[in-house]
Every structure is written in structure tokens, then in C-alpha cells.
PDB file of C-alpha atoms in Angstrom:
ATOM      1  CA  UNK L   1      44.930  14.879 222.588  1.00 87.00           C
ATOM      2  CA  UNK L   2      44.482  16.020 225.774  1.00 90.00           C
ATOM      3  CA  UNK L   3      42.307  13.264 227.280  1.00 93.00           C
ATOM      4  CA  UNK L   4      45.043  10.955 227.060  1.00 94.00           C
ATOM      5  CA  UNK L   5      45.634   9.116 230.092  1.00 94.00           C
ATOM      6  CA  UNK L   6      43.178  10.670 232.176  1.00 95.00           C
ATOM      7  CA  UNK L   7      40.685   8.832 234.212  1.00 96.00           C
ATOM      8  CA  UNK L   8      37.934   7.898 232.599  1.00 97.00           C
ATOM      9  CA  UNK L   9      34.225   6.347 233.569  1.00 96.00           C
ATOM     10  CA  UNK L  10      31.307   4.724 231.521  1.00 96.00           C
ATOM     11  CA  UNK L  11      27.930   4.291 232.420  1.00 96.00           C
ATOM     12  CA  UNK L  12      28.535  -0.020 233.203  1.00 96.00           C
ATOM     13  CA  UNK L  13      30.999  -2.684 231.782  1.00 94.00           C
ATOM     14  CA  UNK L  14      30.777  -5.360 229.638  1.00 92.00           C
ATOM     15  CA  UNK L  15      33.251  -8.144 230.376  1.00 89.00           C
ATOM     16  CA  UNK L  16      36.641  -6.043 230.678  1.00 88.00           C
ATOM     17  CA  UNK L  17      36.064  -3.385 228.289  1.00 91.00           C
ATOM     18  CA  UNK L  18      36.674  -0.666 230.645  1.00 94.00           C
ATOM     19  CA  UNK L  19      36.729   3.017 229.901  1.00 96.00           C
ATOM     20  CA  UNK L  20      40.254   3.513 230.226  1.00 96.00           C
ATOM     21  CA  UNK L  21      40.639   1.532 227.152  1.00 95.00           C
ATOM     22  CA  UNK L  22      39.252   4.669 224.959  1.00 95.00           C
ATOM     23  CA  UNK L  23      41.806   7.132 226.181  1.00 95.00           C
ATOM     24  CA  UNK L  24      45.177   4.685 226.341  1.00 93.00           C
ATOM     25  CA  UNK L  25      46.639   6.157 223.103  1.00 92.00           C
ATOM     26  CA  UNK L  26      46.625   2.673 221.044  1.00 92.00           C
ATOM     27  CA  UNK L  27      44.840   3.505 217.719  1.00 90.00           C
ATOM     28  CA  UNK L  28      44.050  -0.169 217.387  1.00 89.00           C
ATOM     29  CA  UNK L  29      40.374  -0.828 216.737  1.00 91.00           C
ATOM     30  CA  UNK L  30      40.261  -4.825 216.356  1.00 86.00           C
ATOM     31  CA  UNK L  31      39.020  -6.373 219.502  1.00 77.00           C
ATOM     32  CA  UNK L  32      40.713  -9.143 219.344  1.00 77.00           C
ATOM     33  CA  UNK L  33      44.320  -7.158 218.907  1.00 82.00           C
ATOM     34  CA  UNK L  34      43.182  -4.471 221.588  1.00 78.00           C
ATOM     35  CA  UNK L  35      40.289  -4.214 223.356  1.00 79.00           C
ATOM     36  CA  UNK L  36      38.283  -1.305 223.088  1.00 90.00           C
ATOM     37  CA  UNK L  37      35.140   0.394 225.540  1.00 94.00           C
ATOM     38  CA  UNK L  38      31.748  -1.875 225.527  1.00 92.00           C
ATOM     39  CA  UNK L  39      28.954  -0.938 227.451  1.00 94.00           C
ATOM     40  CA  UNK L  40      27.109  -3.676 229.053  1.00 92.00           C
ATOM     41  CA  UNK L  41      23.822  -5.352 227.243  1.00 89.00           C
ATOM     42  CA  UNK L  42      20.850  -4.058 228.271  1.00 88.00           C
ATOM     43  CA  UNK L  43      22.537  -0.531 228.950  1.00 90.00           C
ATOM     44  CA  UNK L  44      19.535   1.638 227.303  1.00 88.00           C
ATOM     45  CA  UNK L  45      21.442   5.150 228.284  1.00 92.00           C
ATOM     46  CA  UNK L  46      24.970   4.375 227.700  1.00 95.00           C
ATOM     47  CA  UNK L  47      27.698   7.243 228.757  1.00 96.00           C
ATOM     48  CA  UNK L  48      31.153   7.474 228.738  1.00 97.00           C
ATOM     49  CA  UNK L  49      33.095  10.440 230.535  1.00 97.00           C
ATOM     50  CA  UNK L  50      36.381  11.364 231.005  1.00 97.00           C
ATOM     51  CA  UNK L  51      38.164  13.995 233.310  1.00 96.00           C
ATOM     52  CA  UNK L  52      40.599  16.144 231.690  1.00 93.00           C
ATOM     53  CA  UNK L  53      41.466  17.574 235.664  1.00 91.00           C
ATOM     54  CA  UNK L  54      41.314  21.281 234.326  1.00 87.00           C
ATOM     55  CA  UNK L  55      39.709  23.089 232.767  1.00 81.00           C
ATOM     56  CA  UNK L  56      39.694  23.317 229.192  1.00 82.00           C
ATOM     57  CA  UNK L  57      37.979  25.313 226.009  1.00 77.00           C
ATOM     58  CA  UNK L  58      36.992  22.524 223.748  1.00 84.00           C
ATOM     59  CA  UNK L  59      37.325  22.907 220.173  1.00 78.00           C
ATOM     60  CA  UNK L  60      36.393  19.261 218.993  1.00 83.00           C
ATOM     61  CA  UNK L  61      35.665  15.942 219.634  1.00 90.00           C
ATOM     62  CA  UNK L  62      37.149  12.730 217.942  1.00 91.00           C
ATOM     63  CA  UNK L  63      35.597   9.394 218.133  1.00 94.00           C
ATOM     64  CA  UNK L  64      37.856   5.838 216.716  1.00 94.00           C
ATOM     65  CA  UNK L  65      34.815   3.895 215.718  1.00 94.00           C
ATOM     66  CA  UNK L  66      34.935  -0.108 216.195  1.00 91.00           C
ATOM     67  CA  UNK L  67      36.699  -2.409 213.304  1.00 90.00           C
ATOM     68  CA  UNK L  68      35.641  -5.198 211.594  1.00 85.00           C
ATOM     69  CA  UNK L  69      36.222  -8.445 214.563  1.00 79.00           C
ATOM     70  CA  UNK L  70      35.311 -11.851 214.946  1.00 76.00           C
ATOM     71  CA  UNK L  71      32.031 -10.841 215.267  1.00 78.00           C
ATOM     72  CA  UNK L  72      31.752  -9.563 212.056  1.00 84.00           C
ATOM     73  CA  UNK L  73      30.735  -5.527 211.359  1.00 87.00           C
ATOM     74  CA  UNK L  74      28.615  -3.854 213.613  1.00 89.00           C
ATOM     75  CA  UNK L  75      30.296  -0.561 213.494  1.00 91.00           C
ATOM     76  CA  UNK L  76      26.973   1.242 212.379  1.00 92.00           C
ATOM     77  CA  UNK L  77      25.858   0.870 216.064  1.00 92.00           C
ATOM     78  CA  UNK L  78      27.851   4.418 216.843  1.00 93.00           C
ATOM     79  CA  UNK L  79      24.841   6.595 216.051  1.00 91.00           C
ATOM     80  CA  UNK L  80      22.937   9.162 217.501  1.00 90.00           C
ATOM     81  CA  UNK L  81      26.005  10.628 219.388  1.00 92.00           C
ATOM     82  CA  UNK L  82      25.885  13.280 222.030  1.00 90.00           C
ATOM     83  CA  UNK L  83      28.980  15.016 223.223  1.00 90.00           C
ATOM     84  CA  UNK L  84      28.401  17.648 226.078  1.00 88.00           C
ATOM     85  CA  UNK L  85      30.683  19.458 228.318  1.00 89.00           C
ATOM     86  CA  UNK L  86      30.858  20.644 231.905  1.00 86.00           C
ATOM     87  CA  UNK L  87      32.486  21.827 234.983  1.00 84.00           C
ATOM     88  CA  UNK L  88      31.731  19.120 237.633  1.00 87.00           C
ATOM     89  CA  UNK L  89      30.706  15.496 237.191  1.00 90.00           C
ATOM     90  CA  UNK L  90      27.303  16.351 238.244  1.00 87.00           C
ATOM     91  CA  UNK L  91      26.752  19.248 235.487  1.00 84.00           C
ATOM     92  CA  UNK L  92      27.936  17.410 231.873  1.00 88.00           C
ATOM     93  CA  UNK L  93      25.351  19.368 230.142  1.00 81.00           C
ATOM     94  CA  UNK L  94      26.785  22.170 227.685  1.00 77.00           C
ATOM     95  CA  UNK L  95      26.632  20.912 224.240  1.00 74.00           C
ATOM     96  CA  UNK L  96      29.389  20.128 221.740  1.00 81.00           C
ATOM     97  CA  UNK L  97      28.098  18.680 219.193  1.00 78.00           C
ATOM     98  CA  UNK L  98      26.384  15.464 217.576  1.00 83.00           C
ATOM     99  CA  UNK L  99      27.073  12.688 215.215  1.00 87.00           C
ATOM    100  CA  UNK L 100      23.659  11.062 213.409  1.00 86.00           C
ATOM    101  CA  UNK L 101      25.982   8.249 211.929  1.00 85.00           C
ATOM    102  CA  UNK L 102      25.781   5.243 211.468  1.00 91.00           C
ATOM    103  CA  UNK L 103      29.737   4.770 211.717  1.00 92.00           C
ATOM    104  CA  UNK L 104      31.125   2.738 209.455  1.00 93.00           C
ATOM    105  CA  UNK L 105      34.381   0.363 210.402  1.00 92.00           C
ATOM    106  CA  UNK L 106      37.430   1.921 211.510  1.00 92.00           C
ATOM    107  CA  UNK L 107      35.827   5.421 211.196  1.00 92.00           C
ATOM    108  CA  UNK L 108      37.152   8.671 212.821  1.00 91.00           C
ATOM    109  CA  UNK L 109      34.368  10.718 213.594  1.00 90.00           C
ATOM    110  CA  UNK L 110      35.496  13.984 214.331  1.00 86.00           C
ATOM    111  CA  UNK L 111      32.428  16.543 216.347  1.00 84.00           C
ATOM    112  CA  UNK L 112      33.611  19.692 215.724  1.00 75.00           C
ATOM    113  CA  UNK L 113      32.670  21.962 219.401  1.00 73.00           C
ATOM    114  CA  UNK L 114      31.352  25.820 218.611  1.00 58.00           C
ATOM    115  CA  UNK L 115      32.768  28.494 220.634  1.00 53.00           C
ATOM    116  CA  UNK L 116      31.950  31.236 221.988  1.00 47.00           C
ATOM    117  CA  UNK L 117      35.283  32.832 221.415  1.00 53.00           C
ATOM    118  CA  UNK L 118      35.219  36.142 219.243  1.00 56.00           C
ATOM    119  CA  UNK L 119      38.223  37.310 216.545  1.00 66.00           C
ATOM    120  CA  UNK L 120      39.224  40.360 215.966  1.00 71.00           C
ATOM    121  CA  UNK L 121      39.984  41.536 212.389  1.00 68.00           C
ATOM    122  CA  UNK L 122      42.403  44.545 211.246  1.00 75.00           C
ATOM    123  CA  UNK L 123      39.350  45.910 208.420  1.00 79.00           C
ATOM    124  CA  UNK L 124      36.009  43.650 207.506  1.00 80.00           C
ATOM    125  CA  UNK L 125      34.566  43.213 204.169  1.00 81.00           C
ATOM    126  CA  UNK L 126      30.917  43.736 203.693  1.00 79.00           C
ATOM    127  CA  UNK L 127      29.479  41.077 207.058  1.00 77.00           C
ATOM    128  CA  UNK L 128      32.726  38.622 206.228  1.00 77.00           C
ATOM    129  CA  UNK L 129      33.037  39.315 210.190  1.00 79.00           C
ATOM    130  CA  UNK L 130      36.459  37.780 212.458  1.00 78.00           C
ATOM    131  CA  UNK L 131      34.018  35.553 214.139  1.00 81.00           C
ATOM    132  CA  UNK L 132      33.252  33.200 211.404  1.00 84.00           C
ATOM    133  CA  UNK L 133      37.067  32.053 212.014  1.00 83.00           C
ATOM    134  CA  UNK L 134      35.900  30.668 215.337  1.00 79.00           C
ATOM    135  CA  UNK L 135      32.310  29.666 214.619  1.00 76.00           C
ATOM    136  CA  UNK L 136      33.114  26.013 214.199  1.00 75.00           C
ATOM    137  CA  UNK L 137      31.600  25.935 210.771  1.00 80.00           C
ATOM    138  CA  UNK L 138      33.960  24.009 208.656  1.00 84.00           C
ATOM    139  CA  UNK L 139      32.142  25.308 205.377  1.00 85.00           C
ATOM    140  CA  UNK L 140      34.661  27.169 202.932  1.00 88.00           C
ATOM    141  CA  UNK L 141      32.295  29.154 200.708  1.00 84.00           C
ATOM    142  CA  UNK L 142      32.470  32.643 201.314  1.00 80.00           C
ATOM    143  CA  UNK L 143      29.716  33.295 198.949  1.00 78.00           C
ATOM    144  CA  UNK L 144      28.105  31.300 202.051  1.00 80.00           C
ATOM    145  CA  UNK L 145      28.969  34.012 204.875  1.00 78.00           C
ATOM    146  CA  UNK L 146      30.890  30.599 206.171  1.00 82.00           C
ATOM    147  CA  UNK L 147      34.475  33.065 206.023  1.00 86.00           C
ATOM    148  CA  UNK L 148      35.999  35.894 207.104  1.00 87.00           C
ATOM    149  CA  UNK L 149      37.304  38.833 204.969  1.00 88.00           C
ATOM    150  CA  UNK L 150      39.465  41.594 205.690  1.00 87.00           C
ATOM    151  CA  UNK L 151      38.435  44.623 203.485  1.00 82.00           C
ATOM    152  CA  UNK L 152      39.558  46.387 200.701  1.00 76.00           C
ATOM    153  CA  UNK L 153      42.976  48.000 200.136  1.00 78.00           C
ATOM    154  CA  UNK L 154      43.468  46.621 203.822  1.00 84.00           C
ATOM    155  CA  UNK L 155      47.577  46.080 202.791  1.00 83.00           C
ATOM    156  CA  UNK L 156      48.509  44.764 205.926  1.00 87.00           C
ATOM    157  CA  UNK L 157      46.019  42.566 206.931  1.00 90.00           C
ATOM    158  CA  UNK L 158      45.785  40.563 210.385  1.00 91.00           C
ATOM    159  CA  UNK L 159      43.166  38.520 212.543  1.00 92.00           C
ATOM    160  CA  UNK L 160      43.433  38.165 216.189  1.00 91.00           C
ATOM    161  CA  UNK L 161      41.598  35.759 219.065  1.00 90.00           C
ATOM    162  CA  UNK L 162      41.975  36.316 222.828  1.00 86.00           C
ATOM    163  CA  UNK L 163      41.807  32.913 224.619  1.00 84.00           C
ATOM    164  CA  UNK L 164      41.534  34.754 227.600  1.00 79.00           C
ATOM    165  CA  UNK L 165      43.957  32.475 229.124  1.00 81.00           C
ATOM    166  CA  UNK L 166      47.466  31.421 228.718  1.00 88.00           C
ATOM    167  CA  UNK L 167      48.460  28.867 226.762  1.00 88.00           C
ATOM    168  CA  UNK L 168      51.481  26.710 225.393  1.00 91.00           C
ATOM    169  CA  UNK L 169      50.810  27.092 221.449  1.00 92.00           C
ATOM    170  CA  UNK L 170      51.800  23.683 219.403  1.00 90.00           C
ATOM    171  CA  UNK L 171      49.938  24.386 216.165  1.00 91.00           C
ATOM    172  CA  UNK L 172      48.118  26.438 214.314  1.00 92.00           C
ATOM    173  CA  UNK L 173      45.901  25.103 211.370  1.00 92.00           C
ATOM    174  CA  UNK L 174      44.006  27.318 209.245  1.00 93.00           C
ATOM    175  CA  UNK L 175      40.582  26.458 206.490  1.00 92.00           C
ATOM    176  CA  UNK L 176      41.584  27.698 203.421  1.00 93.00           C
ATOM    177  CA  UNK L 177      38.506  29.398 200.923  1.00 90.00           C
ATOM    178  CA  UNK L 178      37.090  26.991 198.724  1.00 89.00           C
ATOM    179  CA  UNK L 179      36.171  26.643 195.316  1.00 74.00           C
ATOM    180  CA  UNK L 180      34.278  30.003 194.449  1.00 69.00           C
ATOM    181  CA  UNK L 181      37.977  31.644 193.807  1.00 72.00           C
ATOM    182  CA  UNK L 182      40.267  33.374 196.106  1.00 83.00           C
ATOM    183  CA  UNK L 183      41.922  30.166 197.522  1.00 86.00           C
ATOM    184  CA  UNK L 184      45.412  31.177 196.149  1.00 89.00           C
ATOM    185  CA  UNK L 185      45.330  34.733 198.011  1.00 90.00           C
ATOM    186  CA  UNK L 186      46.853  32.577 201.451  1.00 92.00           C
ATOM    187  CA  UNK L 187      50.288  33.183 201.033  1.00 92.00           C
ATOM    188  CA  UNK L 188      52.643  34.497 202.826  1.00 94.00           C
ATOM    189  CA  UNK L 189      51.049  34.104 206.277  1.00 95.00           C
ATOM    190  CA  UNK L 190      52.881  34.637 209.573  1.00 96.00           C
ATOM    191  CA  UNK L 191      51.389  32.943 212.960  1.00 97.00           C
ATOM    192  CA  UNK L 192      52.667  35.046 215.955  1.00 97.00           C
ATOM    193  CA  UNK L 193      51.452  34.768 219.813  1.00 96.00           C
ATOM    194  CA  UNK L 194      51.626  37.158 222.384  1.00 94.00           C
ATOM    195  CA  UNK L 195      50.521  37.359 226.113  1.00 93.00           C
ATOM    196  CA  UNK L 196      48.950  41.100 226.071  1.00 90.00           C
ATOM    197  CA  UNK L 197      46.812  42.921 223.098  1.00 86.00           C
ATOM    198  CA  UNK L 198      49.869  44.712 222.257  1.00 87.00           C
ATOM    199  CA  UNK L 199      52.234  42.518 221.947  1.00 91.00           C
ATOM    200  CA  UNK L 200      51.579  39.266 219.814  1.00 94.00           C
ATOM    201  CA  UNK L 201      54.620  39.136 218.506  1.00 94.00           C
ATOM    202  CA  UNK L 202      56.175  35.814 219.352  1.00 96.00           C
ATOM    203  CA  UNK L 203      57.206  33.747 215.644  1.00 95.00           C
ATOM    204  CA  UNK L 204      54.906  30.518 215.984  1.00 96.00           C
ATOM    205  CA  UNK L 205      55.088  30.077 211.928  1.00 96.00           C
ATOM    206  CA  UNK L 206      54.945  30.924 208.450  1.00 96.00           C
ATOM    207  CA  UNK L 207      53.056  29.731 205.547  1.00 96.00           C
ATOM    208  CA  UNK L 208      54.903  30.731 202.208  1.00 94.00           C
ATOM    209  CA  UNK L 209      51.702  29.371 199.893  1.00 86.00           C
ATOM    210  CA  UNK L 210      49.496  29.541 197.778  1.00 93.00           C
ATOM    211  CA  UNK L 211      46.734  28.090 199.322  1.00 93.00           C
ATOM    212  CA  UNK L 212      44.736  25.449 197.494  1.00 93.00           C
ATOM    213  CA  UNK L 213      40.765  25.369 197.436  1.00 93.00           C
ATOM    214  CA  UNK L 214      39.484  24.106 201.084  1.00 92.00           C
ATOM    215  CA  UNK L 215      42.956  23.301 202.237  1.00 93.00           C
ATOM    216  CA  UNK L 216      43.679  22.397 205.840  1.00 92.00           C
ATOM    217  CA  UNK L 217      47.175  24.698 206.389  1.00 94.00           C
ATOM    218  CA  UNK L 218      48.947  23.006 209.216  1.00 93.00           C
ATOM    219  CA  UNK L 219      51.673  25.481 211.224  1.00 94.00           C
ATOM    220  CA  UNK L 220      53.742  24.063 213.647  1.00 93.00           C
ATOM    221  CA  UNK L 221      54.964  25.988 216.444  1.00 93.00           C
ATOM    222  CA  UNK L 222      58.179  24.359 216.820  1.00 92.00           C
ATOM    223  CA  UNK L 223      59.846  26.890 219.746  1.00 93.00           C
ATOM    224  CA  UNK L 224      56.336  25.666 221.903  1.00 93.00           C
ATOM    225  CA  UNK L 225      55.651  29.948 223.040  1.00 94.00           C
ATOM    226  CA  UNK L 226      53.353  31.163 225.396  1.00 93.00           C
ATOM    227  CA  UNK L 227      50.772  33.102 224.985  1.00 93.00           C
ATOM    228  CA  UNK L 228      47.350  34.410 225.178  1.00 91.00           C
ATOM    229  CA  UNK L 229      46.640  35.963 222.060  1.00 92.00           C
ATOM    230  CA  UNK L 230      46.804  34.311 218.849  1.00 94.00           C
ATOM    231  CA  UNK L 231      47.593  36.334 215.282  1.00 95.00           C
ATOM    232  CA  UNK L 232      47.674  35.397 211.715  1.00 95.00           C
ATOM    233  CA  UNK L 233      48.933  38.348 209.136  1.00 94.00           C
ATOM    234  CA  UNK L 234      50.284  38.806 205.760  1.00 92.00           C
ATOM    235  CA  UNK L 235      51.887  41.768 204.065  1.00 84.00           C
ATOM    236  CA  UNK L 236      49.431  41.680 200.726  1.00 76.00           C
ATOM    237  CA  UNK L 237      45.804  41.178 199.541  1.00 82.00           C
ATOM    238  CA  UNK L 238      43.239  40.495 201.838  1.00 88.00           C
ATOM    239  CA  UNK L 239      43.093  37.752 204.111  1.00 91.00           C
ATOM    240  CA  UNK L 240      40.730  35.142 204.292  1.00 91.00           C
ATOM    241  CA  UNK L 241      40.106  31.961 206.993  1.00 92.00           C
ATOM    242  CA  UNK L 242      36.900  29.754 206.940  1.00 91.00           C
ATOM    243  CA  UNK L 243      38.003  28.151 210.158  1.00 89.00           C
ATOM    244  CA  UNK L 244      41.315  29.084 212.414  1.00 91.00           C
ATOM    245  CA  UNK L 245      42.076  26.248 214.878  1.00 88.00           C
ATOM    246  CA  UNK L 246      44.389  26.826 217.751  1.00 88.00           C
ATOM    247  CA  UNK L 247      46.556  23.668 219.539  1.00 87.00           C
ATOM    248  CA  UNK L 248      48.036  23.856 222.505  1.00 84.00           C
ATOM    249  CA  UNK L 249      48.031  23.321 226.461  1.00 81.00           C
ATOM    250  CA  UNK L 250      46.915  24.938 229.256  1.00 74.00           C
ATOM    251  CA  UNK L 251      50.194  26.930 231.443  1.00 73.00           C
TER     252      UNK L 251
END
């Protein structure tokens, strides 16, 4: 979470339920065993902001909804969310995403952010294109165009992204194919990072599989490389992501 600890404003203040409150770490979500952000009554427009003091490509959004309190459950008041990005205070305009709710107690909402950042793939079945890796669509049905697909007798297939700056990789976490069949081709699938086109090389991880319909694949990258561009290969059938996330920090 890179938003942790930053500084952080709302839009006004009820009581002492300041903004910092939402980015402190504590997962608690009972008032009365940690406070959390509250606008002030009467607040038609309410905002909260944070700066993450650089600058960022933001894949998603993740919202700890309000608990059941004292004052009973009103968690279904986190509706009608807007989350929008910018580069200065005064410009907070480029959308994320939304969240039509209601919430419901405790709930993490998670807003996934599309991106404009394009994949690269080593062959492409039929229109099963490298971008819909990076697309933000967390559908898994291929059927659905909501995948990618390397194409046939492709034996060593691979799909690339340039983040187009560099990075400090953590994890890697890949959206397996869902239930129309397939799901069991992810296997044996290396993560490797590199800081030029021609060299992504760098071990991040390995997934030995098989996949399982719509699984989330998590790869750690334990040795924390550097890197720019981001790969994910296998030595066998094609390949297949519905969604490849990338974790990390900026150099």
C-alpha cells in the first residue's frame, strides 16, 4: 500500500476523525476501538485525498468500509464512490473507477484502475490480444474476449509489459482462465524482470501449477529486482492471463 503514511486531506472534519486516520495502517474498523475518517454533517460534496509525493501508475483502489459501532450499522452509506487521479492538487480529475455500493459492514471494496499500459505477446490467437492482461477487466472467460492467448504451436510462449519506468518488483499476481476449460494449461510459469527490451531476465518467480478455474496466482519476488520490463513465460502450451498485476515501488 503505497498511501501509507502519507499526508492526507478531506473535504471538513467531524469531531476528530481526521484524514490521516484512513491511511495509518490499523485495519480496525470499530469506532469505538479506532477511529476512522468522518466527514462533517451537512458536508453535501464530501472528498478525501491523499498525496502519494510521486508519481505513481495506479492499478487499484481499496476502500475498508465502516463496522458495525455503537451506533448501530450504517455501513451502506459508502455508495456512489468516485475515485480519480491527478498530477497536482488542483487537477484530481482522471478517472479510476467507481463503486455503486451500498457497502455493507466491514467491507473491502476494492476499484480496480484501467490502464493505459499495452503487453506485448510472443504469437496471438485469433483477437485474444496482450492488452487484455492490462485492461483492468477482472472477467476470466475467454469465450468473453476478457483474456489473452498466445497462438498455436507457439512452444515457447511469453507476455511482456513496459512500465516505462523503473521499478522495485515485490509481486507478481496473475488471473487464471475460468470455467470454459483451459484453466489447468498455467503451469510451469516463470516471472522474470529486466531493465531494457532485451534483457528481462532477472528470476522474480515460478509457478509450478496447474492453475485452477479463475485463480488469483500470487508470485513473490523475494530477491526485491529492478526493473522496467515485466515477463511471464512457460516452456509448453499456450499461455493464457485474464488479468496480470504488477507490485512494486517506484526507484
Amino acid at each position: 500500500n503505497i498511501a501509507i503514511g502519507k499526508p492526507a486531506k478531506q473535504s471538513s472534519t467531524k469531531l476528530d476523525y481526521n484524514a490521516a486516520y484512513a491511511v495509518d495502517g490499523i485495519r480496525e474498523t470499530n469506532f469505538l476501538v479506532h477511529e476512522c475518517t468522518y466527514t462533517a454533517n451537512g458536508n453535501t460534496n464530501p472528498w478525501w485525498m491523499v498525496d502519494l509525493q510521486a508519481v505513481y501508475t495506479i492499478t487499484s483502489v481499496r476502500i475498508l468500509n465502516r463496522g458495525i459501532d455503537k451506533y448501530g450499522d450504517v455501513s451502506f452509506r459508502l455508495e456512489d464512490v468516485t475515485v480519480t487521479v491527478g498530477l497536482t492538487e488542483s487537477d484530481i480529475s482522471t478517472p479510476c473507477g467507481f463503486f455503486a455500493g451500498p457497502g455493507t459492514a466491514s467491507q473491502l471494496v476494492v476499484i480496480d484502475c484501467p490502464t493505459s499500459t499495452q503487453g506485448r505477446f510472443s504469437s496471438t490467437f485469433h483477437t485474444y490480444g496482450a492488452e487484455l492482461a492490462a485492461d483492468g477487466n477482472r472477467g476470466t472467460d475467454l469465450l468473453q474476449e476478457q483474456c489473452t492467448h498466445t497462438g498455436g504451436g507457439d512452444t515457447n510462449p511469453w507476455w511482456r509489459v513496459d512500465l516505462l519506468t523503473v521499478y522495485t518488483f515485490t509481486s507478481v499476481r496473475i488471473l487464471n482462465r475460468g470455467i470454459d476449460a483451459g484453466g489447468d494449461r498455467l503451469r510451469d510459469v516463470t516471472v522474470t524482470v529486466g531493465l531494457t527490451e532485451s534483457d528481462v531476465n532477472t528470476p522474480c518467480g515460478f509457478f509450478a501449477g496447474p492453475g485452477t478455474a479463475s485463480q488469483l496466482v500470487v508470485i513473490d519476488c523475494t530477491t526485491l529486482p529492478r526493473g522496467r520490463f515485466v515477463k511471464i513465460s512457460k516452456t509448453t502450451e499456450a499461455l493464457t492471463l485474464c488479468e496480470a498485476d504488477v507490485f512494486g515501488f517506484s526507484v
